[in-house]
Amino acid sequence: AQSVTQLDSHVSVSEGTPVLLRCNYSSSYSPSLFWYVQHPNKGLQLLLKYTSAATLVKGINGFEAEFKKSETSFHLTKPSAHMSDAAEYFCVSSGYSTLTFGKGTMLLVSP
Amino acid sequence: SQTIHQWPATLVQPVGSPLSLECTVEGTSNPNLYWYRQAAGRGLQLLFYSVGIGQISSEVPQNLSASRPQDRQFILSSKKLLLSDSGFYLCAWSRDQGRGYGYTFGSGTRLTVV
């Protein structure tokens, strides 16, 4: 069985400061992992994905994530937050036939 | 390139009325198709998925149903809506059950049952 835990329901940062959104996964095999972003009343957009190649994955809009098997983590980071980054972020793990979603982290960016 | 269309964008329906939400994919063949529901503070809940025409797997028992009459068309239906059916519904497609490529989502339908 798979599970994904997003450790923070809300994260608040100031514009220009670093972003860290935490995600831990549980899987009986080496998973594929994804981060999605959702702006209000919009669909989900794929930010980046890990599929057992390089452990440091770069995505769109300056985001990146590092797969750490020893810690079962896949945290999302960005060096400098922008106001347009304010949205909800979902960590996702692949399953046999579907994906398992975390409950989401709302990123709030203040000026 | 592949695109996914979902409509309508918003819908307000009375309790007990029927529902039909449609999703179509262009630019690919034999996609895996999914319906998710997103309720406030509860993340995404998989409702149905389909790996081919006429093949529907249900993840959650409810008064909703899904159909796939054509390869790239996925329809979510209900005969009688309940208040608890309100939420944000997302259609998605994938090539390989999501393992390598992830999912591509539609823009969603905001359903309010009154």
XYZ file of N, CA and C in Angstrom:
675
model
N 0.850 -1.191 0.000
C 0.000 0.000 0.000
C 0.888 1.244 0.000
N 0.384 2.267 -0.643
C 1.134 3.507 -0.726
C 0.462 4.576 0.107
N 1.277 5.531 0.570
C 0.713 6.710 1.208
C 1.651 7.883 0.980
N 1.087 9.056 1.022
C 1.848 10.292 0.879
C 1.420 11.234 1.991
N 2.401 11.763 2.711
C 2.114 12.680 3.808
C 2.752 14.026 3.526
N 1.936 15.037 3.420
C 2.443 16.402 3.327
C 2.374 16.980 4.727
N 3.530 17.339 5.236
C 3.674 17.601 6.660
C 3.059 18.920 7.109
N 2.821 19.823 6.190
C 2.260 21.128 6.537
C 1.032 21.397 5.691
N -0.069 21.785 6.330
C -1.250 22.133 5.552
C -1.122 23.541 4.976
N -0.382 24.421 5.680
C -0.155 25.788 5.216
C 1.306 26.161 5.463
N 1.889 26.881 4.515
C 3.229 27.438 4.668
C 3.157 28.900 4.242
N 3.676 29.773 5.099
C 3.690 31.207 4.793
C 5.119 31.684 4.639
N 5.384 32.396 3.551
C 6.712 32.965 3.316
C 6.547 34.396 2.817
N 7.630 35.126 2.889
C 7.655 36.466 2.298
C 8.238 36.379 0.890
N 7.812 37.267 0.051
C 8.335 37.304 -1.311
C 9.848 37.458 -1.273
N 10.550 36.656 -2.089
C 11.998 36.736 -2.133
C 12.713 35.790 -1.183
N 11.968 35.135 -0.284
C 12.589 34.185 0.653
C 12.408 32.761 0.132
N 13.200 31.805 0.666
C 13.107 30.428 0.150
C 11.798 29.744 0.535
N 11.432 28.776 -0.305
C 10.239 27.962 -0.084
C 10.660 26.517 0.181
N 10.048 25.898 1.190
C 10.238 24.478 1.460
C 8.877 23.862 1.743
N 8.442 22.952 0.897
C 7.207 22.210 1.113
C 7.593 20.746 1.301
N 7.186 20.173 2.430
C 7.682 18.859 2.808
C 6.722 17.742 2.416
N 7.316 16.636 1.997
C 6.531 15.473 1.589
C 7.288 14.212 1.956
N 6.611 13.283 2.609
C 7.147 11.954 2.868
C 6.243 10.912 2.217
N 6.840 9.861 1.713
C 6.062 8.839 1.028
C 6.314 7.485 1.686
N 5.395 6.606 1.445
C 5.544 5.222 1.889
C 5.158 4.329 0.728
N 6.064 3.431 0.349
C 5.786 2.565 -0.796
C 6.583 1.280 -0.644
N 6.022 0.207 -1.107
C 6.703 -1.089 -1.015
C 7.696 -1.285 -2.163
N 7.724 -0.371 -3.089
C 8.689 -0.445 -4.176
C 9.131 0.971 -4.509
N 10.124 1.091 -5.389
C 10.625 2.411 -5.724
C 9.575 3.169 -6.516
N 9.055 4.222 -5.959
C 7.918 4.887 -6.610
C 8.343 5.925 -7.641
N 7.407 6.321 -8.464
C 7.514 7.564 -9.204
C 6.805 8.623 -8.364
N 7.417 9.797 -8.284
C 6.880 10.850 -7.440
C 6.716 12.133 -8.248
N 5.703 12.900 -7.894
C 5.373 14.111 -8.640
C 4.997 15.221 -7.662
N 5.170 16.446 -8.124
C 4.588 17.602 -7.460
C 3.688 18.312 -8.488
N 2.466 18.628 -8.009
C 1.519 19.385 -8.821
C 1.183 20.689 -8.100
N 0.815 21.695 -8.874
C 0.372 22.965 -8.312
C -1.051 23.244 -8.809
N -1.860 23.811 -7.922
C -3.231 24.152 -8.279
C -3.539 25.568 -7.822
N -3.855 26.426 -8.780
C -4.334 27.765 -8.449
C -5.845 27.709 -8.263
N -6.432 28.665 -7.550
C -7.853 28.592 -7.195
C -8.764 28.334 -8.388
N -9.638 27.350 -8.227
C -10.628 26.975 -9.238
C -10.001 26.617 -10.593
N -8.806 26.080 -10.535
C -8.124 25.634 -11.753
C -7.765 24.163 -11.622
N -7.420 23.559 -12.746
C -6.934 22.188 -12.701
C -5.535 22.117 -12.114
N -5.000 20.913 -12.022
C -3.666 20.709 -11.469
C -2.634 20.734 -12.592
N -1.515 21.393 -12.330
C -0.440 21.497 -13.315
C 0.781 20.765 -12.780
N 1.398 19.937 -13.609
C 2.575 19.200 -13.203
C 3.772 20.141 -13.085
N 4.403 20.138 -11.903
C 5.601 20.950 -11.677
C 6.862 20.178 -12.029
N 6.945 18.944 -11.524
C 8.119 18.127 -11.764
C 7.816 16.676 -11.426
N 8.720 15.786 -11.863
C 8.508 14.369 -11.594
C 9.840 13.676 -11.371
N 9.816 12.666 -10.525
C 10.963 11.801 -10.282
C 10.585 10.395 -10.718
N 11.416 9.802 -11.606
C 11.107 8.457 -12.087
C 12.353 7.595 -12.072
N 13.116 7.633 -10.996
C 14.296 6.805 -10.713
C 15.512 7.149 -11.557
N 15.560 8.332 -12.096
C 16.776 8.804 -12.767
C 17.535 9.662 -11.740
N 17.871 10.884 -12.066
C 18.583 11.754 -11.133
C 17.730 12.024 -9.901
N 18.355 12.049 -8.739
C 17.599 12.250 -7.498
C 17.213 13.698 -7.293
N 17.938 14.627 -7.904
C 17.561 16.037 -7.836
C 16.838 16.378 -9.134
N 15.605 16.768 -8.987
C 14.755 16.996 -10.151
C 14.426 18.483 -10.258
N 14.625 19.035 -11.414
C 14.282 20.443 -11.644
C 12.954 20.513 -12.397
N 12.107 21.459 -11.966
C 10.814 21.604 -12.606
C 10.628 22.987 -13.189
N 9.378 23.316 -13.419
C 9.065 24.615 -13.992
C 9.047 25.689 -12.915
N 9.147 26.941 -13.342
C 9.032 28.099 -12.449
C 10.073 28.108 -11.325
N 11.223 27.505 -11.562
C 12.304 27.566 -10.592
C 12.214 26.580 -9.433
N 11.228 25.699 -9.445
C 11.085 24.708 -8.381
C 11.990 23.507 -8.636
N 12.414 22.869 -7.565
C 13.116 21.608 -7.666
C 12.793 20.748 -6.449
N 13.064 19.454 -6.578
C 12.800 18.531 -5.479
C 13.891 17.486 -5.457
N 14.199 16.999 -4.264
C 15.234 15.984 -4.116
C 14.636 14.715 -3.542
N 14.849 13.613 -4.240
C 14.393 12.305 -3.771
C 15.446 11.747 -2.814
N 15.043 11.471 -1.576
C 15.949 10.903 -0.580
C 15.343 9.602 -0.082
N 15.882 8.506 -0.600
C 15.319 7.199 -0.256
C 15.488 6.889 1.230
N 16.641 7.254 1.800
C 16.905 6.933 3.207
C 15.921 7.643 4.136
N 15.418 8.783 3.694
C 14.474 9.552 4.505
C 13.042 9.406 3.993
N 12.859 8.666 2.928
C 11.559 8.541 2.242
C 10.917 9.906 2.070
N 11.712 10.844 1.562
C 11.203 12.204 1.401
C 11.356 12.683 -0.031
N 10.556 13.663 -0.363
C 10.588 14.281 -1.698
C 10.134 15.731 -1.515
N 10.945 16.512 -0.826
C 10.578 17.887 -0.492
C 10.738 18.815 -1.695
N 9.847 19.764 -1.810
C 9.850 20.743 -2.898
C 10.474 22.046 -2.403
N 11.383 22.612 -3.194
C 12.040 23.845 -2.791
C 12.093 24.841 -3.935
N 12.263 26.106 -3.548
C 12.493 27.184 -4.506
C 13.316 28.242 -3.790
N 14.375 28.751 -4.410
C 15.271 29.668 -3.694
C 14.606 30.988 -3.299
N 13.679 31.465 -4.142
C 13.114 32.793 -3.909
C 11.643 32.789 -4.335
N 10.770 32.996 -3.377
C 9.332 32.951 -3.664
C 8.876 34.185 -4.415
N 7.906 33.971 -5.283
C 7.271 35.052 -6.030
C 5.797 35.054 -5.663
N 5.181 36.225 -5.763
C 3.762 36.325 -5.410
C 2.913 35.335 -6.213
N 3.296 35.093 -7.440
C 2.513 34.187 -8.294
C 2.647 32.721 -7.879
N 3.543 32.421 -6.934
C 3.678 31.044 -6.438
C 2.584 30.677 -5.442
N 1.840 31.665 -4.979
C 0.784 31.391 -4.012
C -0.260 30.474 -4.641
N -0.413 29.291 -4.066
C -1.282 28.261 -4.639
C -1.270 27.068 -3.699
N -1.981 26.017 -4.078
C -1.935 24.776 -3.319
C -1.053 23.779 -4.075
N -0.238 23.050 -3.323
C 0.722 22.131 -3.911
C 0.443 20.714 -3.411
N 0.496 19.764 -4.343
C 0.211 18.377 -4.021
C 1.412 17.509 -4.356
N 1.795 16.696 -3.387
C 2.808 15.670 -3.582
C 2.070 14.388 -3.950
N 2.581 13.674 -4.940
C 1.836 12.542 -5.488
C 2.778 11.369 -5.724
N 2.303 10.168 -5.413
C 3.071 8.956 -5.637
C 2.330 8.064 -6.620
N 3.065 7.378 -7.467
C 2.407 6.498 -8.432
C 2.019 5.180 -7.784
N 0.941 4.627 -8.272
C 0.496 3.313 -7.816
C 0.453 2.363 -8.983
N -0.129 1.189 -8.783
C -0.203 0.210 -9.867
C -1.039 0.745 -11.023
N -2.148 1.376 -10.691
C -2.994 1.859 -11.774
C -3.436 3.303 -11.592
N -3.167 3.871 -10.442
C -3.577 5.249 -10.182
C -2.500 5.949 -9.371
N -2.738 7.214 -9.124
C -1.824 7.992 -8.293
C -2.402 8.167 -6.893
N -1.525 8.297 -5.926
C -1.929 8.593 -4.543
C -1.532 10.023 -4.235
N -2.505 10.839 -3.850
C -2.270 12.260 -3.604
C -2.112 12.533 -2.113
N -1.185 13.445 -1.787
C -1.179 14.011 -0.446
C -2.353 14.966 -0.293
N -2.563 15.431 0.938
C -3.721 16.293 1.195
C -3.507 17.744 0.768
N -2.309 18.063 0.362
C -2.041 19.394 -0.152
C -1.432 20.328 0.874
N -0.624 21.261 0.396
C -0.059 22.337 1.210
C -0.375 23.655 0.537
N -1.016 24.536 1.287
C -1.332 25.854 0.755
C -0.146 26.775 0.999
N 0.422 27.308 -0.055
C 1.546 28.242 0.063
C 1.022 29.665 -0.003
N 1.304 30.428 1.050
C 0.897 31.830 1.112
C 2.142 32.686 0.983
N 2.128 33.666 0.102
C 3.278 34.527 -0.125
C 2.876 35.965 0.171
N 3.570 36.574 1.103
C 3.258 37.958 1.470
C 4.307 38.899 0.888
N 3.889 40.134 0.583
C 4.835 41.089 -0.027
C 5.877 41.570 0.971
N -0.079 18.105 -30.259
C 0.039 17.990 -28.813
C -1.302 17.546 -28.224
N -1.214 17.005 -27.024
C -2.420 16.492 -26.389
C -3.113 17.586 -25.581
N -4.416 17.586 -25.635
C -5.190 18.532 -24.827
C -6.362 17.796 -24.200
N -6.807 18.315 -23.083
C -7.949 17.733 -22.389
C -8.963 18.833 -22.147
N -10.214 18.550 -22.453
C -11.278 19.524 -22.313
C -12.313 18.998 -21.329
N -12.755 19.868 -20.468
C -13.719 19.479 -19.449
C -14.763 20.577 -19.364
N -16.025 20.217 -19.346
C -17.084 21.220 -19.235
C -18.324 20.627 -18.571
N -19.146 21.520 -17.973
C -18.957 22.971 -17.908
C -17.956 23.357 -16.824
N -17.581 24.605 -16.757
C -16.642 25.079 -15.750
C -17.330 25.225 -14.392
N -18.560 25.667 -14.398
C -19.331 25.784 -13.157
C -20.749 25.291 -13.415
N -21.349 24.785 -12.338
C -22.699 24.233 -12.468
C -23.397 24.328 -11.122
N -24.612 24.834 -11.128
C -25.436 24.864 -9.930
C -26.681 24.051 -10.226
N -26.890 23.000 -9.424
C -27.986 22.077 -9.681
C -28.792 21.863 -8.403
N -30.110 21.706 -8.497
C -30.913 21.405 -7.305
C -30.752 19.947 -6.894
N -30.955 19.710 -5.612
C -30.957 18.338 -5.091
C -31.977 17.498 -5.858
N -31.575 16.289 -6.209
C -32.478 15.389 -6.899
C -32.439 15.487 -8.414
N -31.723 16.458 -8.928
C -31.640 16.609 -10.383
C -30.527 15.716 -10.931
N -30.541 15.435 -12.236
C -29.474 14.605 -12.812
C -28.223 15.424 -13.106
N -27.151 14.704 -13.367
C -25.866 15.343 -13.636
C -25.182 14.661 -14.814
N -24.537 15.460 -15.647
C -23.680 14.910 -16.691
C -22.515 15.859 -16.905
N -21.314 15.386 -16.598
C -20.090 16.147 -16.844
C -19.296 15.412 -17.903
N -18.766 16.172 -18.843
C -18.080 15.532 -19.955
C -16.610 15.930 -20.018
N -15.815 14.978 -20.446
C -14.374 15.180 -20.569
C -13.920 14.525 -21.868
N -13.150 15.255 -22.655
C -12.609 14.672 -23.881
C -11.117 14.980 -23.983
N -10.398 14.058 -24.596
C -8.966 14.196 -24.791
C -8.685 14.209 -26.280
N -7.766 15.060 -26.692
C -7.380 15.135 -28.101
C -5.891 14.899 -28.239
N -5.506 14.341 -29.362
C -4.085 14.209 -29.668
C -3.424 12.952 -29.157
N -4.217 12.003 -28.664
C -3.652 10.737 -28.223
C -4.707 9.660 -28.393
N -4.281 8.413 -28.349
C -5.251 7.327 -28.456
C -5.090 6.383 -27.274
N -6.200 5.752 -26.918
C -6.244 4.801 -25.812
C -5.651 5.358 -24.511
N -6.054 6.555 -24.123
C -5.541 7.090 -22.857
C -6.205 6.402 -21.676
N -5.533 6.410 -20.533
C -6.189 6.090 -19.270
C -6.900 7.366 -18.816
N -8.141 7.233 -18.374
C -8.944 8.398 -17.996
C -9.407 8.279 -16.553
N -9.522 9.418 -15.884
C -9.807 9.440 -14.449
C -10.793 10.557 -14.129
N -11.637 10.303 -13.130
C -12.449 11.357 -12.514
C -12.064 11.450 -11.046
N -11.742 12.672 -10.619
C -11.440 12.958 -9.222
C -12.443 13.979 -8.699
N -12.676 13.926 -7.397
C -13.434 14.973 -6.731
C -12.549 15.588 -5.647
N -12.634 16.888 -5.566
C -11.847 17.623 -4.584
C -12.802 18.405 -3.692
N -12.845 18.054 -2.426
C -13.655 18.783 -1.464
C -12.719 19.610 -0.596
N -13.206 20.720 -0.105
C -12.369 21.660 0.643
C -11.673 20.949 1.808
N -10.345 21.079 1.865
C -9.577 20.522 2.974
C -9.448 19.013 2.972
N -9.870 18.369 1.888
C -9.839 16.903 1.904
C -9.021 16.316 0.770
N -8.285 17.127 0.047
C -7.453 16.589 -1.015
C -8.269 16.048 -2.167
N -7.635 15.232 -2.982
C -8.303 14.663 -4.151
C -8.727 13.227 -3.884
N -9.922 12.923 -4.257
C -10.470 11.584 -4.089
C -10.732 10.980 -5.466
N -10.118 9.838 -5.751
C -10.361 9.173 -7.028
C -11.748 8.563 -7.020
N -12.533 8.886 -8.039
C -13.889 8.352 -8.154
C -13.925 7.164 -9.117
N -13.428 7.371 -10.316
C -13.471 6.340 -11.353
C -12.214 6.421 -12.201
N -11.825 5.286 -12.766
C -10.809 5.316 -13.796
C -11.138 4.289 -14.865
N -10.583 4.534 -16.053
C -10.901 3.690 -17.202
C -9.646 3.475 -18.039
N -9.383 2.218 -18.368
C -8.225 1.898 -19.202
C -8.628 1.610 -20.639
N -9.936 1.651 -20.933
C -10.377 1.424 -22.301
C -11.870 1.634 -22.439
N -12.347 1.625 -23.668
C -13.775 1.834 -23.929
C -14.596 0.816 -23.156
N -15.594 1.319 -22.450
C -16.496 0.441 -21.715
C -15.923 -0.157 -20.446
N -14.664 0.139 -20.131
C -14.030 -0.411 -18.928
C -13.964 0.670 -17.866
N -14.716 0.497 -16.795
C -14.790 1.482 -15.730
C -14.511 0.790 -14.411
N -13.607 1.379 -13.629
C -13.355 0.898 -12.277
C -13.798 1.969 -11.300
N -14.557 1.563 -10.307
C -15.073 2.502 -9.318
C -14.276 2.366 -8.038
N -13.845 3.487 -7.506
C -13.037 3.465 -6.291
C -13.865 3.722 -5.037
N -14.948 4.442 -5.191
C -15.716 4.857 -4.014
C -17.197 4.625 -4.283
N -17.882 3.872 -3.427
C -19.326 3.681 -3.627
C -20.077 4.980 -3.393
N -20.974 5.322 -4.282
C -21.671 6.598 -4.207
C -22.796 6.583 -5.218
N -23.491 7.689 -5.341
C -24.577 7.730 -6.321
C -24.117 8.306 -7.643
N -22.818 8.252 -7.910
C -22.296 8.697 -9.186
C -21.945 7.482 -10.037
N -21.904 7.684 -11.339
C -21.471 6.640 -12.262
C -20.647 7.266 -13.361
N -19.897 6.454 -14.069
C -19.074 6.951 -15.166
C -19.253 6.044 -16.369
N -19.045 6.624 -17.536
C -19.120 5.844 -18.770
C -18.057 6.332 -19.741
N -17.652 5.430 -20.597
C -16.651 5.767 -21.616
C -17.182 5.252 -22.947
N -18.027 6.030 -23.582
C -18.645 5.575 -24.829
C -17.696 5.589 -26.023
N -16.677 6.428 -25.956
C -15.677 6.488 -27.022
C -14.292 6.508 -26.401
N -13.289 6.247 -27.217
C -11.923 6.096 -26.712
C -11.459 7.310 -25.907
N -11.834 8.503 -26.358
C -11.310 9.718 -25.740
C -12.392 10.543 -25.063
N -13.453 9.886 -24.658
C -14.559 10.575 -24.002
C -14.897 9.874 -22.697
N -15.018 10.663 -21.635
C -15.290 10.114 -20.307
C -16.372 10.967 -19.671
N -17.449 10.338 -19.235
C -18.607 11.068 -18.742
C -18.902 10.674 -17.308
N -19.135 11.668 -16.469
C -19.518 11.449 -15.074
C -20.992 11.805 -14.933
N -21.771 10.910 -14.332
C -23.221 11.105 -14.280
C -23.776 10.805 -12.909
N -24.968 11.343 -12.705
C -25.760 10.964 -11.544
C -27.230 11.065 -11.927
N -28.037 10.165 -11.389
C -29.473 10.231 -11.665
C -30.155 11.226 -10.732
N -29.655 11.297 -9.479
C -30.247 12.209 -8.492
C -29.144 12.763 -7.605
N -28.856 14.031 -7.729
C -27.779 14.643 -6.960
C -28.144 14.801 -5.490
N -27.124 14.662 -4.647
C -27.243 14.922 -3.215
C -26.450 16.181 -2.873
N -26.781 16.788 -1.740
C -26.008 17.957 -1.308
C -24.521 17.619 -1.187
N -24.241 16.407 -0.732
C -22.850 15.988 -0.508
C -22.078 15.791 -1.812
N -22.753 15.882 -2.941
C -22.049 15.771 -4.225
C -21.368 17.073 -4.633
N -21.625 18.132 -3.902
C -20.968 19.411 -4.214
C -19.458 19.262 -4.103
N -18.744 19.914 -4.998
C -17.285 19.854 -4.956
C -16.699 20.272 -6.287
N -15.419 20.105 -6.384
C -14.688 20.453 -7.601
C -14.282 19.143 -8.264
N -14.744 18.921 -9.486
C -14.520 17.667 -10.178
C -13.459 17.854 -11.254
N -12.510 16.945 -11.247
C -11.395 17.034 -12.176
C -11.304 15.764 -12.997
N -11.154 15.950 -14.289
C -10.890 14.847 -15.197
C -9.397 14.849 -15.501
N -8.834 13.683 -15.720
C -7.414 13.604 -16.034
C -7.163 12.442 -16.981
N -6.032 12.523 -17.688
C -5.639 11.399 -18.526
C -4.163 11.103 -18.331
N -3.762 9.865 -18.637
C -2.359 9.492 -18.584
C -2.077 8.481 -19.674
N -0.785 8.346 -19.998
C -0.384 7.364 -21.006
C -0.161 5.997 -20.387
N 0.480 6.001 -19.243
C 1.028 4.751 -18.719
C 0.619 4.522 -17.287
N -0.612 4.796 -16.962
C -1.117 4.695 -15.599
C -0.404 5.671 -14.681
N 0.233 6.665 -15.273
C 0.777 7.752 -14.479
C 2.187 7.542 -13.967
N 2.758 6.360 -14.115
C 4.037 6.085 -13.471
C 5.167 6.907 -14.060
N 5.189 7.033 -15.366
C 6.307 7.741 -15.981
C 6.008 9.181 -16.307
N 4.791 9.435 -16.686
C 4.444 10.754 -17.208
C 3.531 11.550 -16.284
N 3.031 10.944 -15.259
C 2.072 11.648 -14.415
C 0.745 11.782 -15.126
N -0.076 12.628 -14.603
C -1.393 12.875 -15.184
C -1.443 14.288 -15.761
N -2.298 14.464 -16.754
C -2.647 15.798 -17.225
C -4.102 16.038 -16.863
N -4.338 17.134 -16.174
C -5.673 17.415 -15.660
C -6.411 18.424 -16.529
N -7.737 18.262 -16.552
C -8.587 19.284 -17.112
C -8.692 20.466 -16.162
N -9.436 21.473 -16.586
C -9.522 22.711 -15.803
C -10.558 22.630 -14.696
N -11.316 21.552 -14.629
C -12.212 21.333 -13.503
C -13.617 21.876 -13.695
N -14.542 21.298 -12.938
C -15.942 21.755 -12.886
C -16.317 21.977 -11.432
N -16.751 23.188 -11.127
C -17.230 23.505 -9.774
C -18.719 23.205 -9.733
N -19.089 22.150 -8.999
C -20.499 21.759 -8.868
C -21.027 22.173 -7.508
N -22.104 22.910 -7.512
C -22.788 23.284 -6.278
C -24.193 22.727 -6.341
N -24.515 21.880 -5.380
C -25.858 21.309 -5.298
C -26.623 22.080 -4.231
N -27.775 22.613 -4.618
C -28.526 23.481 -3.690
C -29.896 22.887 -3.352
